[in-house]
Coordinates of C-alpha atoms in Angstrom, one line a residue:
X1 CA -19.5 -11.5 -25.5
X2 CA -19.8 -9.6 -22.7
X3 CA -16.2 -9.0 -22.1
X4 CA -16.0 -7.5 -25.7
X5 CA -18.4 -5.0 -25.5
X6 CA -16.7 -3.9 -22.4
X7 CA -13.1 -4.3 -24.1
X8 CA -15.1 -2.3 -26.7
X9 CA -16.0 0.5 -25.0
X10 CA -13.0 0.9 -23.0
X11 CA -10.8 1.3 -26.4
X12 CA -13.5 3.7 -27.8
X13 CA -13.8 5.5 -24.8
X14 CA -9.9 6.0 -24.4
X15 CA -9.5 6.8 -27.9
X16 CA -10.8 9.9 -27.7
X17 CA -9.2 10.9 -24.1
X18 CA -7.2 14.1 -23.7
X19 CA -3.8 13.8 -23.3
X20 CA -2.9 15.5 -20.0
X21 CA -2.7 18.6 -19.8
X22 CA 0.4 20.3 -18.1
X23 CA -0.9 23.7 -16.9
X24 CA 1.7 26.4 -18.2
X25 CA -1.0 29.1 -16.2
X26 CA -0.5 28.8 -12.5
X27 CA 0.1 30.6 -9.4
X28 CA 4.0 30.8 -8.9
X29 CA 4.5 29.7 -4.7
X30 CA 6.7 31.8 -3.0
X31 CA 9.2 29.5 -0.9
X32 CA 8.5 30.0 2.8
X33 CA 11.7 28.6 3.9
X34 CA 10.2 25.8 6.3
X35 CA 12.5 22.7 7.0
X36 CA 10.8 20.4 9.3
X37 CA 10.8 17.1 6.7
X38 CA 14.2 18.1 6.3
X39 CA 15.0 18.4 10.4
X40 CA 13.5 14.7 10.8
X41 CA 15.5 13.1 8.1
X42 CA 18.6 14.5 9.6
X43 CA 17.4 13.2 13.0
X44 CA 16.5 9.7 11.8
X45 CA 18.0 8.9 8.2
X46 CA 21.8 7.7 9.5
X47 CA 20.2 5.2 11.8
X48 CA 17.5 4.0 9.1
X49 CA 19.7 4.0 6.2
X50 CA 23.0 3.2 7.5
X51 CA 22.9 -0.1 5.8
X52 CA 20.8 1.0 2.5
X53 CA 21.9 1.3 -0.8
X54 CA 21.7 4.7 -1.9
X55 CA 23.0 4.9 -4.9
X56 CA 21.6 2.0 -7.2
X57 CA 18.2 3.9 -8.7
X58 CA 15.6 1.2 -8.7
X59 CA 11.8 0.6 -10.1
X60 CA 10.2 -2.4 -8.1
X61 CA 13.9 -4.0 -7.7
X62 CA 15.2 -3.6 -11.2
X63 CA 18.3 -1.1 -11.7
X64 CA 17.4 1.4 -13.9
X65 CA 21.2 2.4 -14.6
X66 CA 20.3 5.9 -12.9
X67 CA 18.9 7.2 -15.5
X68 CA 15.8 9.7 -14.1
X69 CA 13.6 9.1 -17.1
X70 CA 12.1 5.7 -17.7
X71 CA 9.3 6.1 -20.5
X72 CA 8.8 2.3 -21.0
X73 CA 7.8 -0.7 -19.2
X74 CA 11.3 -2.7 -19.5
X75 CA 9.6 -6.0 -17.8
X76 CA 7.5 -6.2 -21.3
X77 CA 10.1 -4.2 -23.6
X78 CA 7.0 -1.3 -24.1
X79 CA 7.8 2.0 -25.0
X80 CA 4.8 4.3 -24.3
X81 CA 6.4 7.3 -26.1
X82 CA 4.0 8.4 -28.8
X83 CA 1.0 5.8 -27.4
X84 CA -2.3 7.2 -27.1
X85 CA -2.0 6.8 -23.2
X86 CA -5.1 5.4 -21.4
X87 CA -5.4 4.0 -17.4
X88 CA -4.1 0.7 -18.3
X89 CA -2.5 -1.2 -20.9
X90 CA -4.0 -4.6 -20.5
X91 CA -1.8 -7.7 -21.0
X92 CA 0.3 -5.6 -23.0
X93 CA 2.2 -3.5 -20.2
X94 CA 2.4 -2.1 -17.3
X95 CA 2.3 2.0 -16.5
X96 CA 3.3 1.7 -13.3
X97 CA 6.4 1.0 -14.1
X98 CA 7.1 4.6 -15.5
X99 CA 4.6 6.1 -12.8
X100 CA 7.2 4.8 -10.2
X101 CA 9.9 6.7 -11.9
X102 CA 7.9 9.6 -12.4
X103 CA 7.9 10.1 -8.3
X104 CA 10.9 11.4 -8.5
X105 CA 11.3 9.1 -5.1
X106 CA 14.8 8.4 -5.2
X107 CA 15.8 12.0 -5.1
X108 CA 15.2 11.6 -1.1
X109 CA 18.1 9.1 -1.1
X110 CA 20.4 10.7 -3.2
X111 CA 20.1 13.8 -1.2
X112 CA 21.4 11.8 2.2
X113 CA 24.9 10.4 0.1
X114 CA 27.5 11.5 2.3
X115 CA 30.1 9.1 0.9
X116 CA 32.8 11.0 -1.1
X117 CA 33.6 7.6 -2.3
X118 CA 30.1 6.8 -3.5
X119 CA 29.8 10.2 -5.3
X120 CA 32.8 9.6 -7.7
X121 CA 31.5 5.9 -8.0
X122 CA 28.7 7.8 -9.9
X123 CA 29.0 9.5 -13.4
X124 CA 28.1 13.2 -12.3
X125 CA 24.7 13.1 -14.7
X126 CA 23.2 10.9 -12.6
X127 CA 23.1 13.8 -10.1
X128 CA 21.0 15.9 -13.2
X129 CA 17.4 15.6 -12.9
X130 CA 16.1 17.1 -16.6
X131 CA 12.5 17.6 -16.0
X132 CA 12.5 19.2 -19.0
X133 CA 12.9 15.9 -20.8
X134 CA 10.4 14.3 -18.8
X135 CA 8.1 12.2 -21.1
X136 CA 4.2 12.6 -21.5
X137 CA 3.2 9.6 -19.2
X138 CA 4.9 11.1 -16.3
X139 CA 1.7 13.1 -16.1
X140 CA -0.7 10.7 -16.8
X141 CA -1.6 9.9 -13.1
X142 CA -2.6 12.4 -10.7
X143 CA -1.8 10.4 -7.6
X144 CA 1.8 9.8 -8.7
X145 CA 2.1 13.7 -9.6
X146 CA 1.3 14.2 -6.2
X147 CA 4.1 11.8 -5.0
X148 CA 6.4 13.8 -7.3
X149 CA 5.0 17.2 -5.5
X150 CA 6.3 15.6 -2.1
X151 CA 9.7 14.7 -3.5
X152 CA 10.3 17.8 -5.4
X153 CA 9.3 20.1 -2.2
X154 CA 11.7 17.7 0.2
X155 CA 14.2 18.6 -2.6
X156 CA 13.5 22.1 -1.8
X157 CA 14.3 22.0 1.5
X158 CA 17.7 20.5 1.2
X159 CA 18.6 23.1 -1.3
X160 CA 17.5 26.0 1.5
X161 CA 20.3 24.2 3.5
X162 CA 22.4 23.7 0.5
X163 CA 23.1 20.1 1.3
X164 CA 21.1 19.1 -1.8
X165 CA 23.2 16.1 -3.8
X166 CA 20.7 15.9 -7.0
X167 CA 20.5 19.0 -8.9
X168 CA 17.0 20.3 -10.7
X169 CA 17.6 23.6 -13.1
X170 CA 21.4 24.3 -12.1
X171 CA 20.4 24.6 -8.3
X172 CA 18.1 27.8 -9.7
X173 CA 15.8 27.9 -6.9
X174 CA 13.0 30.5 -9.0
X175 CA 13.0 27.6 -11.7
X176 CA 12.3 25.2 -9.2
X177 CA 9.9 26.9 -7.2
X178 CA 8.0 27.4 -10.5
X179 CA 8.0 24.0 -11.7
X180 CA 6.8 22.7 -7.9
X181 CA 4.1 25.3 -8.3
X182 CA 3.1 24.1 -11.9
X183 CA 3.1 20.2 -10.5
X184 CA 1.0 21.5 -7.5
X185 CA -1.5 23.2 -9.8
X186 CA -1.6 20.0 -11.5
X187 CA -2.8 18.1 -8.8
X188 CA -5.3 20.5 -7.9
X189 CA -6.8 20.2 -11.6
X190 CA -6.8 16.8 -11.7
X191 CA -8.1 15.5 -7.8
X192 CA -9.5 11.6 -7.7
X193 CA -12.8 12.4 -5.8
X194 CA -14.8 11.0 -8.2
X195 CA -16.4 7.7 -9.0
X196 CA -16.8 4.0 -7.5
X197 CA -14.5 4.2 -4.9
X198 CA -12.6 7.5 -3.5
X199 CA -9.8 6.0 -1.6
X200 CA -6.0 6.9 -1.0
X201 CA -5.2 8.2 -4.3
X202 CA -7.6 11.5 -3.4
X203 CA -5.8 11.1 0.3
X204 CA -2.6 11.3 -1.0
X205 CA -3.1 14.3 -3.1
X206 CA -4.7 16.4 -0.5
X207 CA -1.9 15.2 1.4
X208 CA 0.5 16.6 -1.3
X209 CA -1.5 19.6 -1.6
X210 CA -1.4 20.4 2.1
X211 CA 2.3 19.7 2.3
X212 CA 2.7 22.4 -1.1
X213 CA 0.7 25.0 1.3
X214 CA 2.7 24.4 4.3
X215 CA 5.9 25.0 2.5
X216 CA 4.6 27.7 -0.4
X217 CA 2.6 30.6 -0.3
X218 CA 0.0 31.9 -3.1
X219 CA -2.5 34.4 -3.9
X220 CA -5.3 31.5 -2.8
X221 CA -3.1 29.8 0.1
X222 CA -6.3 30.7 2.3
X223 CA -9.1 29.3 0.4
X224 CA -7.4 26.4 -0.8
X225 CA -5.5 25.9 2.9
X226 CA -9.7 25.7 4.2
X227 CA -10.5 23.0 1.3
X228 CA -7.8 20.9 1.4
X229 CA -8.5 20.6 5.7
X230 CA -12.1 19.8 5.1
X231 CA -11.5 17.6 2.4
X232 CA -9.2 16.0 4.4
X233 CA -11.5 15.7 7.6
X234 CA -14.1 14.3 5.2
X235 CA -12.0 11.8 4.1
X236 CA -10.3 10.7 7.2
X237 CA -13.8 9.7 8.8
X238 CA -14.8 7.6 4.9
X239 CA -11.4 6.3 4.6
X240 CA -10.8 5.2 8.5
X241 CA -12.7 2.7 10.6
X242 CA -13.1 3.1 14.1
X243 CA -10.3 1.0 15.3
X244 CA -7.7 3.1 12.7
X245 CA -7.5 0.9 10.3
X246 CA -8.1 2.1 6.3
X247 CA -10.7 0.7 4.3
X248 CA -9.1 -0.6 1.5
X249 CA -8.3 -4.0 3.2
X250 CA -4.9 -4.6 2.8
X251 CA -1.6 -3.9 5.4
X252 CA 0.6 -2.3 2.7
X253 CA -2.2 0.0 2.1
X254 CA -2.1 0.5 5.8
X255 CA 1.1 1.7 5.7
X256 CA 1.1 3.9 3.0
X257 CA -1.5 5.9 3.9
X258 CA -0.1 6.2 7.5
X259 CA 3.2 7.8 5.9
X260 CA 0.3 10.2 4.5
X261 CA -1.0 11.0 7.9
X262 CA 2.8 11.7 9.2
X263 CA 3.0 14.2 6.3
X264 CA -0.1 15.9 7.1
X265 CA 0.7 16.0 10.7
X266 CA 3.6 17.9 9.9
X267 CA 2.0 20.6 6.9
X268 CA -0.5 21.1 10.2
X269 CA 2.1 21.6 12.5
X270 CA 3.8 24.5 10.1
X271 CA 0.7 25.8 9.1
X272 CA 0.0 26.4 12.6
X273 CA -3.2 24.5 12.3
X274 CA -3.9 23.6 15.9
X275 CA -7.6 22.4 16.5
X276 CA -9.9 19.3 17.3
X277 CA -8.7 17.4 14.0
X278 CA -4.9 17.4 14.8
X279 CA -5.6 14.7 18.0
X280 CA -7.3 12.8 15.0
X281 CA -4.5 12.3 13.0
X282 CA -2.0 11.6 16.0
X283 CA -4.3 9.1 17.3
X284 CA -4.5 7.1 13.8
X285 CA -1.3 7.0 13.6
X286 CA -0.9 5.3 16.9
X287 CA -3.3 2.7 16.4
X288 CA -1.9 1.9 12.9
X289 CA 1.9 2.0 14.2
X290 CA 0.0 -0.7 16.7
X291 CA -1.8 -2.4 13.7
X292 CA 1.4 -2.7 12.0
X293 CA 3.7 -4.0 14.7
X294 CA 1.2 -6.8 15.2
X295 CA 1.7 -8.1 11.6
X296 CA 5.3 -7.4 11.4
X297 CA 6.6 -10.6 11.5
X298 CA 10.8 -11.7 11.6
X299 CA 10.8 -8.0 10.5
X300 CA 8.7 -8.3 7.2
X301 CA 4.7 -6.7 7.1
X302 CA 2.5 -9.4 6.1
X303 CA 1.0 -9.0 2.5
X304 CA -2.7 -8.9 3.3
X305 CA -4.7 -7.7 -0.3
X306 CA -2.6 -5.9 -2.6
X307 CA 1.1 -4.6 -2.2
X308 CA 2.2 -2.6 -5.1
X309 CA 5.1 -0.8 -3.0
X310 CA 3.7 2.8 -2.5
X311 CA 5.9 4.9 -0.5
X312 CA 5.9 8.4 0.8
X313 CA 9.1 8.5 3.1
X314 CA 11.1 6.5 0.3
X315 CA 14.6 7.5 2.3
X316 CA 14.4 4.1 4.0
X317 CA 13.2 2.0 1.8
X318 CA 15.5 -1.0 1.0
X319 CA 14.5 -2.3 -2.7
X320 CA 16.3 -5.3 -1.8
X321 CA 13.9 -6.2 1.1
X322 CA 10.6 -4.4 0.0
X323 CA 8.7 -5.9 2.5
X324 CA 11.0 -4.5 6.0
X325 CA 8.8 -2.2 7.1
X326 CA 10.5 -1.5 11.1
X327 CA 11.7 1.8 9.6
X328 CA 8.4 3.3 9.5
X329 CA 7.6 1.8 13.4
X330 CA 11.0 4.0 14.0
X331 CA 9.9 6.9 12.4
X332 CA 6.7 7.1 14.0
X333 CA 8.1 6.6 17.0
X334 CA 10.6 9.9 16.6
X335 CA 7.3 11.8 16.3
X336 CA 6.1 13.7 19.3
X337 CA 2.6 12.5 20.1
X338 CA 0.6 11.7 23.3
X339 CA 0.7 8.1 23.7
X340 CA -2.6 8.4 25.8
X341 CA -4.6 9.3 23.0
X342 CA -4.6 5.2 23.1
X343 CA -4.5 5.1 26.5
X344 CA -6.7 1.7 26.5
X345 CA -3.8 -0.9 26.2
X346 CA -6.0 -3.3 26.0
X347 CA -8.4 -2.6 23.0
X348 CA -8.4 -4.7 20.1
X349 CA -8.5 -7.7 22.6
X350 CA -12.3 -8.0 22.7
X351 CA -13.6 -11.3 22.2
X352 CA -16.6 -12.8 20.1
X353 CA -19.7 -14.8 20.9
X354 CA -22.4 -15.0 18.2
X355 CA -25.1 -18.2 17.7
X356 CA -23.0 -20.5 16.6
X357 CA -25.1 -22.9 13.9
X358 CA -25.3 -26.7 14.6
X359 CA -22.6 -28.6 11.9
X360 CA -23.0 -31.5 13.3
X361 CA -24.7 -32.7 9.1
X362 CA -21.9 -30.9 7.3
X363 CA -19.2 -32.4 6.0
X364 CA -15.7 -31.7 7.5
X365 CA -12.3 -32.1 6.9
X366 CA -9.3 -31.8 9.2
X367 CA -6.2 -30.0 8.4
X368 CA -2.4 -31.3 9.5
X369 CA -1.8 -30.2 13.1
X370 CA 0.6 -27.4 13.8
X371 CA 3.1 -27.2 16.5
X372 CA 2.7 -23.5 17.5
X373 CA 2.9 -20.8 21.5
X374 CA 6.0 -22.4 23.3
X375 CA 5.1 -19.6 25.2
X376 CA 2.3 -17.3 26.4
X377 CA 0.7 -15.0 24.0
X378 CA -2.1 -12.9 23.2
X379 CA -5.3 -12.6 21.1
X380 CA -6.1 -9.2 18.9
X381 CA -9.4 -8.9 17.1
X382 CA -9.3 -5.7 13.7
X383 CA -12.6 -6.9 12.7
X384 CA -13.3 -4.0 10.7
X385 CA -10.6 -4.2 8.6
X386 CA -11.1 -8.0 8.6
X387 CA -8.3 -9.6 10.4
X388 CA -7.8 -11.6 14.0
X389 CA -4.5 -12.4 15.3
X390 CA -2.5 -14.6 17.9
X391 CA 1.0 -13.9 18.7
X392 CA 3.7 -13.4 21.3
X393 CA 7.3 -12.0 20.2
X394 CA 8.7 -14.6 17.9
X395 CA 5.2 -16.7 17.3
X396 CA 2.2 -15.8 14.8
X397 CA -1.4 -17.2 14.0
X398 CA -4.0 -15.2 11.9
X399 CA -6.8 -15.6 10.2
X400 CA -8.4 -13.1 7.3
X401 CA -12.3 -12.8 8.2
X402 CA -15.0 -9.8 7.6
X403 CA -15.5 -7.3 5.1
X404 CA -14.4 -7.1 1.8
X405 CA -12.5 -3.6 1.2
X406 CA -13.3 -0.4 -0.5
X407 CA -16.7 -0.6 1.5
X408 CA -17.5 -4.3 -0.7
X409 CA -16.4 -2.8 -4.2
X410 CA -12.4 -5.1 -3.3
X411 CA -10.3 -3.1 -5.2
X412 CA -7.3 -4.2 -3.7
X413 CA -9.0 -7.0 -1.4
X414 CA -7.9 -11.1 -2.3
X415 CA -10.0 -14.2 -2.2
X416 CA -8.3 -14.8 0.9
X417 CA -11.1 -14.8 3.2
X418 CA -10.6 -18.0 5.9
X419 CA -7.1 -18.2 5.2
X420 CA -4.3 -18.5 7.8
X421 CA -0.8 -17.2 7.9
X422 CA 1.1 -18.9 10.8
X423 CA 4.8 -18.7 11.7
X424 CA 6.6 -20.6 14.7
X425 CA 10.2 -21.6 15.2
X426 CA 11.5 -19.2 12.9
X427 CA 10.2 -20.7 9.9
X428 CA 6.5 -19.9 7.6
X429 CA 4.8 -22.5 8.0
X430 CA 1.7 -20.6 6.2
X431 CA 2.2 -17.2 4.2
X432 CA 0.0 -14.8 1.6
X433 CA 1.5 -14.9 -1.6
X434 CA 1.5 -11.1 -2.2
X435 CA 0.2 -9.6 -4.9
X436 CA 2.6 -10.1 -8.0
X437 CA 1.3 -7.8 -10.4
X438 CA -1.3 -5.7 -12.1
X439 CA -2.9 -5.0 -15.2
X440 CA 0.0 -6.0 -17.9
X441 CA -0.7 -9.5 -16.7
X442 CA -4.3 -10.6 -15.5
X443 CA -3.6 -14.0 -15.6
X444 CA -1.2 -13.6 -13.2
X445 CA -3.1 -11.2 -11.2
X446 CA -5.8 -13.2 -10.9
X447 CA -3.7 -16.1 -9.3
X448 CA -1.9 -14.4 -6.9
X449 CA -5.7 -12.9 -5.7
X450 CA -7.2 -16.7 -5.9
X451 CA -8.5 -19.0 -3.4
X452 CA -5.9 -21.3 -4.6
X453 CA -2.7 -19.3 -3.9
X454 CA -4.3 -19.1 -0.2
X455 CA -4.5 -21.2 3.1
X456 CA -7.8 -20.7 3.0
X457 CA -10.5 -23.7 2.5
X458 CA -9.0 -26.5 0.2
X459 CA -11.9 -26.5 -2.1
X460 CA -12.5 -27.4 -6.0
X461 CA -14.7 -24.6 -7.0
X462 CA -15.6 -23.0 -10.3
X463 CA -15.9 -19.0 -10.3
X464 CA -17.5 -17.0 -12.9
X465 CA -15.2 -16.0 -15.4
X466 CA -13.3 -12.6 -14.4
X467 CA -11.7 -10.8 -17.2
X468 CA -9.1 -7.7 -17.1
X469 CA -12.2 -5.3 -16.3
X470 CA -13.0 -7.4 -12.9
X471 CA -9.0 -7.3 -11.9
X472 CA -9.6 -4.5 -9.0
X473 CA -12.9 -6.2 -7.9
X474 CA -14.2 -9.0 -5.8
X475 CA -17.5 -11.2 -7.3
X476 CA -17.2 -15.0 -5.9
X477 CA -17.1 -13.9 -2.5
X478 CA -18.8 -12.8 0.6
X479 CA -18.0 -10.3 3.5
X480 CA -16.8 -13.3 5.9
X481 CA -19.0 -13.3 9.8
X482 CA -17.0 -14.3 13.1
X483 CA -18.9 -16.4 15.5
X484 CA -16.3 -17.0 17.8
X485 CA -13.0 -15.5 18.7
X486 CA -11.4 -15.6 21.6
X487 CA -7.6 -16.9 23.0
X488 CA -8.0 -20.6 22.6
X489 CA -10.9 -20.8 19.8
X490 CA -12.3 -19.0 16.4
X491 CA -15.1 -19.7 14.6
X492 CA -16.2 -18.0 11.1
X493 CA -17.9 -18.5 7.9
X494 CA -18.2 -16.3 4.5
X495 CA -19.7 -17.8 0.7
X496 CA -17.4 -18.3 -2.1
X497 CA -19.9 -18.5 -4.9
X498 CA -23.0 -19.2 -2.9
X499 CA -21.4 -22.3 -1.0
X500 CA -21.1 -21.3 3.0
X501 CA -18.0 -22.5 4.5
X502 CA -16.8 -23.0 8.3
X503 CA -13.5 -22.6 9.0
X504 CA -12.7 -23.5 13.3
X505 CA -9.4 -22.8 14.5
X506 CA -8.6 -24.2 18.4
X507 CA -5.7 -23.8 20.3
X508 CA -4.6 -26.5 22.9
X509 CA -1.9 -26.7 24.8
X510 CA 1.0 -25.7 22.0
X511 CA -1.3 -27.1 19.6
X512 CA -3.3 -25.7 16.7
X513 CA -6.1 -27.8 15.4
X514 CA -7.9 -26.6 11.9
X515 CA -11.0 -28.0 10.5
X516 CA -13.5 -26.9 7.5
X517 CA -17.0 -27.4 7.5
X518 CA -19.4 -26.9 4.4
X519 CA -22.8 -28.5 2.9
X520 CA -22.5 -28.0 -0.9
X521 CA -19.0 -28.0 -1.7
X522 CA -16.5 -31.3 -1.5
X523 CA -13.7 -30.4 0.9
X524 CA -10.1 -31.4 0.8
X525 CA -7.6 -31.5 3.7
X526 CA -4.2 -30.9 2.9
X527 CA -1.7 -33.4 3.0
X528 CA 0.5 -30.6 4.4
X529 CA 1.1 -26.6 5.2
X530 CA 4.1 -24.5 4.1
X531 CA 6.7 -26.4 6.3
X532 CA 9.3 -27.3 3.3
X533 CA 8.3 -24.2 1.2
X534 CA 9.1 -21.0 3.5
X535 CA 4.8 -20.9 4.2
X536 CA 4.3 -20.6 0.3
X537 CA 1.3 -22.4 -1.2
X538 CA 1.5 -21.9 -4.6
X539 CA 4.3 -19.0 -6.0
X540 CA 5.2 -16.0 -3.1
X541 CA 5.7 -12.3 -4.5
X542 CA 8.2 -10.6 -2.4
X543 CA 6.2 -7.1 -3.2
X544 CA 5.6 -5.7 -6.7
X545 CA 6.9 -8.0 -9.5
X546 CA 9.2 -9.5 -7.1
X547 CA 8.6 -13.3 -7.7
X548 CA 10.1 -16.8 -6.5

């Protein structure tokens, strides 16, 4: 009953929703002829994308034949033209698909073809970007307008140089400038700062915005220049822990919103914004280049909480391996900034000693042994974002444990608490799943977030019910609390569904030893890990919609 009333409401409430509302009143920007997004790619981009295919335009791996406008969900066969459009289509379709075309993303790499050849390979329309065609739903989500703002002004700045490759109005740069100014006033109508959880959609559109201001000038270029900094600052300091990582709990997250940091480092940099906050920024994106590099493993980020393939700096993404993410270690490392800002080399190496309960009346299981440190390695504790790691250059051990992301609420978090990834001998032996996909599918979605598609504690255990309203939320699960962490041992312990489970890790002499301890619940071992399946439990998502 209680998911129809809810089903009920949403349909009512979404019936009588505005369509968006393109603003055709706006301050037109005048073009300030700044290059510096430009500069980098054309430091950076034959080195990153050397091996890439630019040409094939793709959403979440699919071609899209190069066509620019995508107005359906071609997974389901669902054509959103002349739908009431709401936030989601549940288990019907999926808008992100035409959100991600919306982004205008692929402009970036059709802008670096230098191929002769590969120009004549492609009919010459797939070089015309129609905006004026562009289909109601490509305004439907701020956040992605905002991605579009990014694009659109990168566009800009190769048609300064005139080394643009896709063309927008017959190369007219007034039209264009007017249509990034209309996009940017869109964003500024429309900001995410409102509700449950403010997280990176709002970061990303201030990002946008301060990339607009950088690049653009206006009538109100001061006074919204001041609110787009403070917002900024404000949301830096909700969005950030101490340590650098983001709150929402998941590495691809991570990443994402560190490509947002690089973007506003740069606006700051052109708006000649020099003060106490800059050092801020350069030092998060330090410690997250760190953060990343730790769980960058055989040259693929691990897929810790959700993964629906947000990118910024879309240049060097490679569809066909969505989850290579040493591009963005590169680019980072082509910035100039003080390495000293994180001059402590060895910080996120603390150790953990709390009371440690006696189990000695539990029951326990013990897990298959695992072969793992040939060689010497070392121990990293993020126990803010929720993570603790072993590892050396080609070996990997971690285990997900502490708070659920998005300050509890778990929007993008997984029941993955207590569960392992491990790699040795370049093979998975343990692996997340990923994420698969969203809202056109909660079935699905609800899998790839279960305990059962995890290496987590091998457990029969009913949950409450969670319907498509509970799909960006977490309700059977606890923050998880580390006793013990250190190089050779970890000890930790969270409640799925009011049962407390142990989960003890030790490391011995090249060999890892897991057991699970717990009062209420029956516990399994497993007969084995992921050694004959690539580290996949269950079903692996390379990324969004990508599945084995």
């Amino acid at each position: 009953m209680r998911r129809y009333l809810r089903k009920f409401k949403y349909e009512i409430n979404n019936r009588f929703r505005k369509p968006p509302f393109i603003p055709d009143n706006f301050d037109q920007g005048k073009w300030k002829d700044k290059s510096q997004v430009y500069d980098l790619l054309g430091t950076i981009a034959k080195d990153l994308t050397q091996d890439l295919n630019l040409i094939d335009m793709k959403i979440f791996g699919e071609s899209v034949n190069n066509s620019w406008i995508v107005g359906t969900d071609f997974f389901k066969g669902y054509d959103f033209s002349n739908r009431k459009l709401k936030p989601a289509f549940f288990n019907i379709a999926d808008v992100k698909v035409p959100y991600e075309a919306s982004r205008l993303q692929h402009l970036q790499k059709q802008n670096l073809i230098s191929s002769i050849d590969a120009m004549k390979a492609l009919d010459s329309q797939a070089f015309v970007v129609k905006v004026d065609k562009f289909p109601l739903i490509y305004w439907n989500s701020p956040m992605d307008v905002a991605i579009r703002l990014i694009n659109l002004i990168i566009h800009r700045q190769f048609l300064a140089h005139k080394s643009n490759r896709s063309i927008i109005f017959d190369n007219s740069e007034e039209l264009l400038d007017a249509y990034i100014s209309q996009n940017y006033q869109y964003v500024k109508d429309n900001l995410e700062n409102e509700g449950n959880v403010v997280g990176n959609h709002y970061l990303i559109e201030l990002s946008a915005m301060l990339f607009f201001l950088a690049n653009y000038e206006t009538k109100n270029s001061v006074i919204d220049t001041e609110f787009v900094l403070s917002e900024l600052e404000n949301e830096i300091t909700n969005q950030f822990n101490e340590e650098g990582t983001n709150f929402e709990g998941s590495t691809h997250y991570a990443a994402f919103v560190t490509e947002a940091l690089i973007l506003c480092k740069i606006s700051m940099q052109d708006l000649d914004q020099t003060s106490d906050f800059s050092p801020v920024i350069d030092k998060l994106i330090l410690l997250n280049k760190k953060f990343l590099e730790l769980l960058i493993i055989d040259g693929e980020l691990s897929q810790i909480g959700d993964n629906d393939s947000g990118r910024i700096f879309y240049f060097a993404f490679e569809e066909e391996k969505p989850l290579k993410l040493t591009w963005l270690i590169k680019m980072i490392e082509s910035l100039e900034i003080n390495e000293n800002l994180i001059i402590n080399k060895n910080n996120n190496m603390n150790e953990v000693s709390k009371e440690i309960p006696n189990l000695k009346d539990y029951k326990r299981v013990k897990h298959p042994e695992i072969k793992l440190f040939s060689k010497d390695y070392q121990s990293y504790a993020y126990p803010e974002f929720g993570i603790f790691i072993w590892r050396n250059d080609s070996e990997y051990l971690s285990i997900r444990c502490g708070p659920i992301g998005q300050n509890g609420v778990g929007g993008h978090s997984h029941y993955d608490q207590l569960s392992i990834e491990c790699f040795t001998d370049n093979k998975w032996i343990a692996r997340d799943p990923g994420t698969g996909t969203y809202t056109d599918d909660i079935s699905t979605r609800n899998k790839f977030k279960s305990l059962e598609y995890h290496w987590g504690p091998n457990l029969n255990i009913k949950f409450k019910k969670e319907d498509e309203f509970d799909c960006f939320k977490i309700n059977n699960m606890t923050d998880g609390n580390v006793l013990t962490f250190n190089m050779e041992n970890f000890l930790g312990v969270v409640e799925f569904n009011g049962s407390k489970i142990y989960r003890e890790i030790k490391l011995d002499d090249g060999i890892l030893s897991i057991q699970d301890f717990s009062k209420l619940q029956k516990l399994q071992p497993y007969d084995s890990w992921g050694e004959k399946t690539s580290g996949i439990k269950n079903q692996f998502s390379e990324g969004y919609k990508r599945f084995s």
